[in-house]
């Protein structure tokens, strides 16, 4: 790499703040993930990130180790500092009290507003929008929850090289390798909820927990209009390990009562005004401040999620196997696109080899490149 191709010191400091911000995933929601770096005379004197909901924000965590060296320093932060009292005092007040020289932030915060003016009035130079797009990507789940009242949705599935998630007999264990399945558990541990349809619950009888040492179990959500989830299912039998939410729509009272008595939380969405069952479900989850939702299937639920433009990103494990057969199941059902030009586009695609599997990670774009999650 040539000297001119190297990132500037300012870019390195902000990218370090981005790395720190991502450490808060799964611990700070519904708050945003935020990272901060304090720099004095070109050297890092403090860094931090928002570590836990209700705890100090990233700027406070970074100012603490900096101590007196923060006076006259530059602070790089991925999101515009807060200026309102919440669970913690405003970060703008702390930055002013610390005597910092300059605040460089990436993503403006439309849910707050006013911090930049407050900092400038205190004599602090403010640089707004530095590496804005990348910082907004980190804050996108928070923006979507607060501004659109919907959770950030990740669609995850494993399929063979010929695009099958099950054989014609319905057998799907196991498509991907052991390391890929371990990564899937990591995804669950970083999610507030994992969502499936009743068809998957009946066919696969999944557990949907994070089976990693010290992993966090998400809420397990089943879209089940008639409350058909069997009391003998693994989900119901392990309800003491992780909550099970059954979202129904005018289900028989007897089934609702039976699942409730077994320990499930049964919520009837029949009275919600949203046009579709899945959209009503996502609105309901957002109303409970669930920020990250992982959809694990099945094909009908995934089709509904894509058709309603609810999916924000995909995680697809592709195994080096061929199943074949016209009756074998693909990952996304529904009518699908009539023409290739109508296909949903995936952007920011990253490919990673996971042993012999390939993992595709990408953002979803709708309507010729528009991004619904933007603030």
Coordinates of C-alpha atoms in Angstrom, one line a residue:
X1 CA 0.0 0.0 0.0
X2 CA 1.3 3.4 -0.9
X3 CA 1.8 6.2 1.6
X4 CA -1.1 8.2 0.1
X5 CA -3.4 5.2 0.4
X6 CA -3.0 4.9 4.1
X7 CA -5.9 6.2 6.2
X8 CA -5.5 9.5 7.9
X9 CA -5.0 9.6 11.6
X10 CA -8.5 11.1 11.9
X11 CA -10.0 8.1 10.0
X12 CA -8.1 5.6 12.1
X13 CA -9.4 7.2 15.3
X14 CA -13.0 7.1 14.1
X15 CA -12.7 3.5 12.9
X16 CA -11.4 2.6 16.3
X17 CA -14.5 4.2 17.8
X18 CA -16.6 2.1 15.4
X19 CA -14.9 -1.1 16.5
X20 CA -15.6 -0.2 20.1
X21 CA -19.2 0.6 19.4
X22 CA -19.9 -2.9 18.1
X23 CA -18.9 -4.4 21.4
X24 CA -22.2 -3.1 22.8
X25 CA -24.3 -5.3 20.5
X26 CA -26.7 -7.4 22.5
X27 CA -26.1 -5.5 25.8
X28 CA -27.3 -1.9 25.3
X29 CA -30.5 -2.2 23.3
X30 CA -32.8 -0.4 22.9
X31 CA -30.1 2.3 23.2
X32 CA -27.7 2.7 20.3
X33 CA -24.3 1.2 20.0
X34 CA -21.7 4.0 20.4
X35 CA -17.9 4.1 20.6
X36 CA -15.6 7.1 21.6
X37 CA -11.9 7.8 21.5
X38 CA -10.1 10.7 23.2
X39 CA -7.0 12.0 21.4
X40 CA -4.4 14.4 22.8
X41 CA -1.4 15.6 20.7
X42 CA -2.0 12.7 18.2
X43 CA -2.1 10.0 20.9
X44 CA -5.1 8.1 22.3
X45 CA -5.5 9.0 26.0
X46 CA -8.9 7.4 26.5
X47 CA -11.4 5.2 24.8
X48 CA -14.7 3.6 25.7
X49 CA -18.1 2.3 24.5
X50 CA -21.6 2.1 25.8
X51 CA -21.4 -1.2 27.6
X52 CA -24.7 -1.9 29.2
X53 CA -28.2 -0.4 29.1
X54 CA -28.5 2.1 31.9
X55 CA -24.7 2.4 32.3
X56 CA -22.4 5.3 31.3
X57 CA -22.4 6.3 27.6
X58 CA -19.4 5.9 25.4
X59 CA -18.2 9.5 25.9
X60 CA -18.2 9.1 29.7
X61 CA -16.4 5.8 29.4
X62 CA -13.7 7.4 27.2
X63 CA -13.3 10.5 29.3
X64 CA -12.7 8.5 32.5
X65 CA -9.4 7.0 31.6
X66 CA -8.3 10.2 29.9
X67 CA -8.6 12.2 33.1
X68 CA -7.0 15.6 33.0
X69 CA -5.5 14.8 29.6
X70 CA -9.0 15.3 28.2
X71 CA -8.6 19.1 28.5
X72 CA -7.7 20.4 25.1
X73 CA -8.2 17.0 23.5
X74 CA -10.2 15.8 20.5
X75 CA -13.1 13.4 21.0
X76 CA -14.1 11.0 18.2
X77 CA -17.6 9.5 18.7
X78 CA -19.7 7.5 16.3
X79 CA -23.0 9.2 17.2
X80 CA -23.8 12.8 18.0
X81 CA -23.5 13.2 21.8
X82 CA -26.8 13.2 23.8
X83 CA -27.9 16.5 25.3
X84 CA -30.9 15.4 27.3
X85 CA -31.3 13.8 30.7
X86 CA -32.3 10.1 30.5
X87 CA -31.0 7.2 32.5
X88 CA -27.7 9.1 32.6
X89 CA -26.8 12.8 32.5
X90 CA -26.2 14.4 29.1
X91 CA -22.8 13.6 27.5
X92 CA -22.6 17.2 26.1
X93 CA -22.4 18.5 29.6
X94 CA -19.6 16.1 30.4
X95 CA -17.6 17.0 27.3
X96 CA -17.9 20.7 28.2
X97 CA -16.9 20.1 31.8
X98 CA -13.9 18.1 30.7
X99 CA -12.7 21.0 28.6
X100 CA -12.2 19.2 25.3
X101 CA -11.1 21.2 22.3
X102 CA -13.0 19.5 19.5
X103 CA -15.8 16.9 19.1
X104 CA -15.8 14.9 15.8
X105 CA -18.9 12.7 15.4
X106 CA -20.1 10.5 12.7
X107 CA -23.9 10.1 12.6
X108 CA -26.3 12.9 13.5
X109 CA -28.9 11.8 16.0
X110 CA -32.4 12.9 14.9
X111 CA -33.9 11.7 18.1
X112 CA -31.9 14.2 20.1
X113 CA -30.7 17.4 18.4
X114 CA -29.2 20.4 20.0
X115 CA -25.8 18.9 21.2
X116 CA -23.8 20.5 18.4
X117 CA -25.2 24.0 19.2
X118 CA -24.6 23.5 22.9
X119 CA -21.0 22.4 22.3
X120 CA -20.3 25.3 19.9
X121 CA -21.8 27.8 22.4
X122 CA -19.3 26.5 24.9
X123 CA -16.4 27.2 22.6
X124 CA -15.9 23.6 21.4
X125 CA -15.2 23.0 17.7
X126 CA -17.7 20.5 16.3
X127 CA -17.1 18.4 13.1
X128 CA -20.3 16.7 12.1
X129 CA -20.8 13.8 9.7
X130 CA -17.2 12.4 9.6
X131 CA -17.5 8.9 8.0
X132 CA -21.2 9.5 8.4
X133 CA -22.5 6.6 6.2
X134 CA -20.5 3.9 8.1
X135 CA -21.4 5.4 11.5
X136 CA -25.1 5.5 10.4
X137 CA -24.9 1.8 9.6
X138 CA -23.9 1.1 13.2
X139 CA -26.7 3.2 14.5
X140 CA -29.3 2.0 11.9
X141 CA -31.1 -0.4 14.3
X142 CA -31.6 2.3 16.8
X143 CA -32.8 4.8 14.2
X144 CA -35.3 2.2 12.8
X145 CA -36.7 1.4 16.2
X146 CA -37.1 5.0 17.3
X147 CA -38.1 6.6 14.0
X148 CA -40.1 3.9 12.2
X149 CA -41.2 1.9 15.3
X150 CA -39.9 -1.4 13.8
X151 CA -37.0 -3.7 14.9
X152 CA -33.9 -4.2 12.8
X153 CA -34.5 -7.6 11.0
X154 CA -31.8 -10.0 10.0
X155 CA -32.9 -13.0 7.9
X156 CA -30.7 -16.0 8.4
X157 CA -30.7 -19.4 6.7
X158 CA -28.4 -22.3 5.7
X159 CA -28.8 -23.8 2.2
X160 CA -27.0 -26.2 -0.1
X161 CA -25.1 -25.1 -3.2
X162 CA -28.3 -25.7 -5.3
X163 CA -30.4 -23.4 -3.0
X164 CA -32.2 -25.9 -0.8
X165 CA -33.0 -25.7 2.9
X166 CA -34.5 -29.2 3.1
X167 CA -34.8 -32.3 1.1
X168 CA -38.1 -33.3 -0.5
X169 CA -38.8 -35.4 2.6
X170 CA -38.3 -32.3 4.8
X171 CA -35.0 -33.4 6.3
X172 CA -32.7 -30.4 7.0
X173 CA -30.2 -31.7 9.6
X174 CA -27.5 -30.7 9.1
X175 CA -26.9 -28.6 6.0
X176 CA -24.1 -26.4 7.3
X177 CA -21.0 -27.5 9.2
X178 CA -20.3 -27.3 12.9
X179 CA -18.5 -24.0 12.9
X180 CA -21.3 -22.4 10.9
X181 CA -23.9 -23.7 13.4
X182 CA -21.8 -22.2 16.2
X183 CA -21.8 -18.8 14.4
X184 CA -25.6 -19.1 14.2
X185 CA -25.7 -19.5 17.9
X186 CA -23.6 -16.4 18.2
X187 CA -26.1 -14.5 16.1
X188 CA -28.9 -15.6 18.5
X189 CA -26.9 -14.4 21.5
X190 CA -26.7 -11.0 19.9
X191 CA -30.4 -10.8 19.1
X192 CA -33.3 -9.6 21.2
X193 CA -35.6 -12.1 19.6
X194 CA -35.5 -15.0 17.2
X195 CA -38.6 -15.5 15.1
X196 CA -40.1 -18.4 13.2
X197 CA -43.4 -19.5 11.8
X198 CA -45.6 -22.2 13.2
X199 CA -44.7 -24.4 10.1
X200 CA -41.1 -24.5 11.1
X201 CA -42.0 -25.1 14.8
X202 CA -44.1 -28.1 13.8
X203 CA -41.7 -29.5 11.2
X204 CA -38.4 -29.0 13.0
X205 CA -39.3 -28.7 16.7
X206 CA -36.4 -26.3 17.2
X207 CA -35.0 -25.1 20.5
X208 CA -33.8 -21.6 19.3
X209 CA -31.6 -21.0 22.3
X210 CA -28.0 -19.8 22.3
X211 CA -26.1 -22.9 23.3
X212 CA -22.7 -21.2 23.8
X213 CA -21.0 -20.9 27.2
X214 CA -22.2 -17.6 28.8
X215 CA -24.4 -16.9 25.8
X216 CA -27.6 -14.8 26.1
X217 CA -30.9 -16.5 25.1
X218 CA -33.1 -14.4 23.0
X219 CA -36.9 -14.3 23.3
X220 CA -38.3 -17.1 21.1
X221 CA -41.2 -15.8 19.0
X222 CA -43.6 -18.0 17.0
X223 CA -46.0 -16.6 14.5
X224 CA -48.9 -18.9 15.2
X225 CA -52.3 -17.5 14.2
X226 CA -54.3 -20.4 15.7
X227 CA -52.0 -21.0 18.7
X228 CA -51.2 -24.6 17.5
X229 CA -47.8 -24.8 19.1
X230 CA -47.7 -28.2 20.8
X231 CA -47.4 -28.3 24.6
X232 CA -44.9 -31.1 24.0
X233 CA -42.6 -29.0 21.8
X234 CA -39.1 -28.2 22.9
X235 CA -40.0 -24.5 23.0
X236 CA -42.8 -25.0 25.5
X237 CA -40.9 -27.6 27.6
X238 CA -37.9 -25.2 27.9
X239 CA -39.9 -22.0 28.6
X240 CA -38.1 -21.7 32.0
X241 CA -34.8 -21.3 30.1
X242 CA -35.9 -18.6 27.8
X243 CA -39.2 -16.8 27.2
X244 CA -41.5 -18.1 24.5
X245 CA -43.9 -15.5 22.9
X246 CA -46.7 -16.9 20.8
X247 CA -48.2 -14.3 18.5
X248 CA -51.7 -15.4 17.4
X249 CA -54.6 -13.8 15.6
X250 CA -58.1 -14.7 16.9
X251 CA -56.9 -18.1 18.2
X252 CA -59.3 -20.5 20.1
X253 CA -59.5 -19.4 23.8
X254 CA -58.7 -23.0 24.9
X255 CA -55.4 -23.1 23.0
X256 CA -54.4 -19.7 24.3
X257 CA -55.2 -20.7 27.9
X258 CA -53.3 -24.0 27.6
X259 CA -50.1 -22.3 26.3
X260 CA -50.4 -19.5 28.8
X261 CA -50.7 -22.1 31.7
X262 CA -47.6 -23.8 30.3
X263 CA -45.6 -20.6 30.7
X264 CA -45.7 -19.1 27.3
X265 CA -46.7 -15.4 26.7
X266 CA -49.5 -15.5 24.2
X267 CA -50.4 -12.2 22.5
X268 CA -53.4 -11.9 20.2
X269 CA -52.7 -9.4 17.5
X270 CA -56.2 -9.4 16.0
X271 CA -56.9 -5.9 17.1
X272 CA -53.8 -4.3 15.7
X273 CA -54.3 -2.0 12.7
X274 CA -51.2 -3.1 10.7
X275 CA -52.2 -4.6 7.3
X276 CA -50.3 -7.8 7.6
X277 CA -49.7 -10.4 10.3
X278 CA -45.9 -10.2 10.1
X279 CA -46.0 -6.4 10.2
X280 CA -48.3 -6.4 13.2
X281 CA -45.9 -8.8 14.9
X282 CA -42.8 -6.6 14.2
X283 CA -44.7 -3.5 15.4
X284 CA -45.6 -5.4 18.6
X285 CA -42.0 -6.5 19.2
X286 CA -40.8 -2.9 18.6
X287 CA -43.4 -1.6 21.1
X288 CA -41.5 -3.8 23.7
X289 CA -38.2 -2.2 22.7
X290 CA -36.8 -5.3 21.0
X291 CA -34.2 -3.8 18.6
X292 CA -32.6 -6.8 16.9
X293 CA -34.9 -9.6 15.5
X294 CA -33.4 -12.7 13.8
X295 CA -35.8 -14.5 11.5
X296 CA -34.8 -18.1 11.1
X297 CA -37.7 -19.2 8.8
X298 CA -39.4 -20.9 7.3
X299 CA -39.8 -20.1 3.7
X300 CA -43.3 -18.5 4.0
X301 CA -42.2 -16.2 6.8
X302 CA -39.1 -15.2 4.9
X303 CA -41.2 -14.5 1.8
X304 CA -43.6 -12.3 3.8
X305 CA -40.7 -10.5 5.4
X306 CA -39.1 -9.7 2.1
X307 CA -42.4 -8.8 0.4
X308 CA -43.2 -6.4 3.2
X309 CA -39.7 -4.9 3.0
X310 CA -39.0 -5.7 6.6
X311 CA -35.6 -7.4 6.2
X312 CA -32.6 -5.2 6.7
X313 CA -29.8 -7.6 6.3
X314 CA -29.1 -11.3 5.4
X315 CA -26.8 -14.0 6.7
X316 CA -26.7 -17.0 4.4
X317 CA -24.6 -20.0 5.0
X318 CA -24.0 -22.0 1.8
X319 CA -22.8 -25.6 2.1
X320 CA -21.0 -27.5 -0.6
X321 CA -23.8 -30.0 -1.1
X322 CA -26.3 -30.8 -3.8
X323 CA -29.7 -32.0 -2.9
X324 CA -31.7 -31.7 -6.1
X325 CA -35.3 -32.6 -6.6
X326 CA -38.2 -30.5 -7.6
X327 CA -39.9 -31.1 -4.3
X328 CA -36.9 -29.9 -2.2
X329 CA -37.5 -26.7 -0.3
X330 CA -36.0 -23.3 -1.1
X331 CA -35.4 -20.6 1.5
X332 CA -37.9 -18.0 0.3
X333 CA -41.4 -18.9 -0.9
X334 CA -44.1 -16.7 -2.3
X335 CA -44.6 -15.7 -5.9
X336 CA -41.2 -14.1 -6.3
X337 CA -40.0 -11.6 -8.9
X338 CA -41.4 -12.0 -12.5
X339 CA -38.2 -10.5 -14.0
X340 CA -34.6 -10.5 -12.9
X341 CA -34.6 -6.7 -12.9
X342 CA -37.3 -6.9 -10.2
X343 CA -35.1 -9.0 -7.9
X344 CA -34.3 -7.6 -4.4
X345 CA -30.8 -6.3 -4.4
X346 CA -28.1 -7.1 -1.8
X347 CA -25.5 -4.5 -1.1
X348 CA -22.3 -4.3 0.9
X349 CA -21.9 -8.0 0.3
X350 CA -19.1 -9.8 2.2
X351 CA -18.1 -13.4 1.6
X352 CA -16.4 -15.4 4.3
X353 CA -15.3 -19.0 4.3
X354 CA -16.4 -20.9 7.4
X355 CA -14.5 -24.1 7.1
X356 CA -16.0 -25.6 3.9
X357 CA -19.1 -23.4 4.0
X358 CA -19.4 -19.9 2.6
X359 CA -21.1 -17.1 4.5
X360 CA -22.8 -14.3 2.7
X361 CA -23.4 -11.1 4.8
X362 CA -25.2 -8.3 3.1
X363 CA -27.6 -5.4 3.5
X364 CA -31.0 -5.5 1.7
X365 CA -31.9 -2.7 -0.7
X366 CA -35.4 -2.1 -2.0
X367 CA -36.9 0.0 -4.8
X368 CA -33.8 0.4 -6.9
X369 CA -31.3 1.1 -4.2
X370 CA -33.3 3.0 -1.6
X371 CA -32.6 2.0 2.0
X372 CA -35.7 2.0 4.2
X373 CA -33.8 2.1 7.5
X374 CA -32.2 5.5 6.8
X375 CA -33.1 8.2 9.3

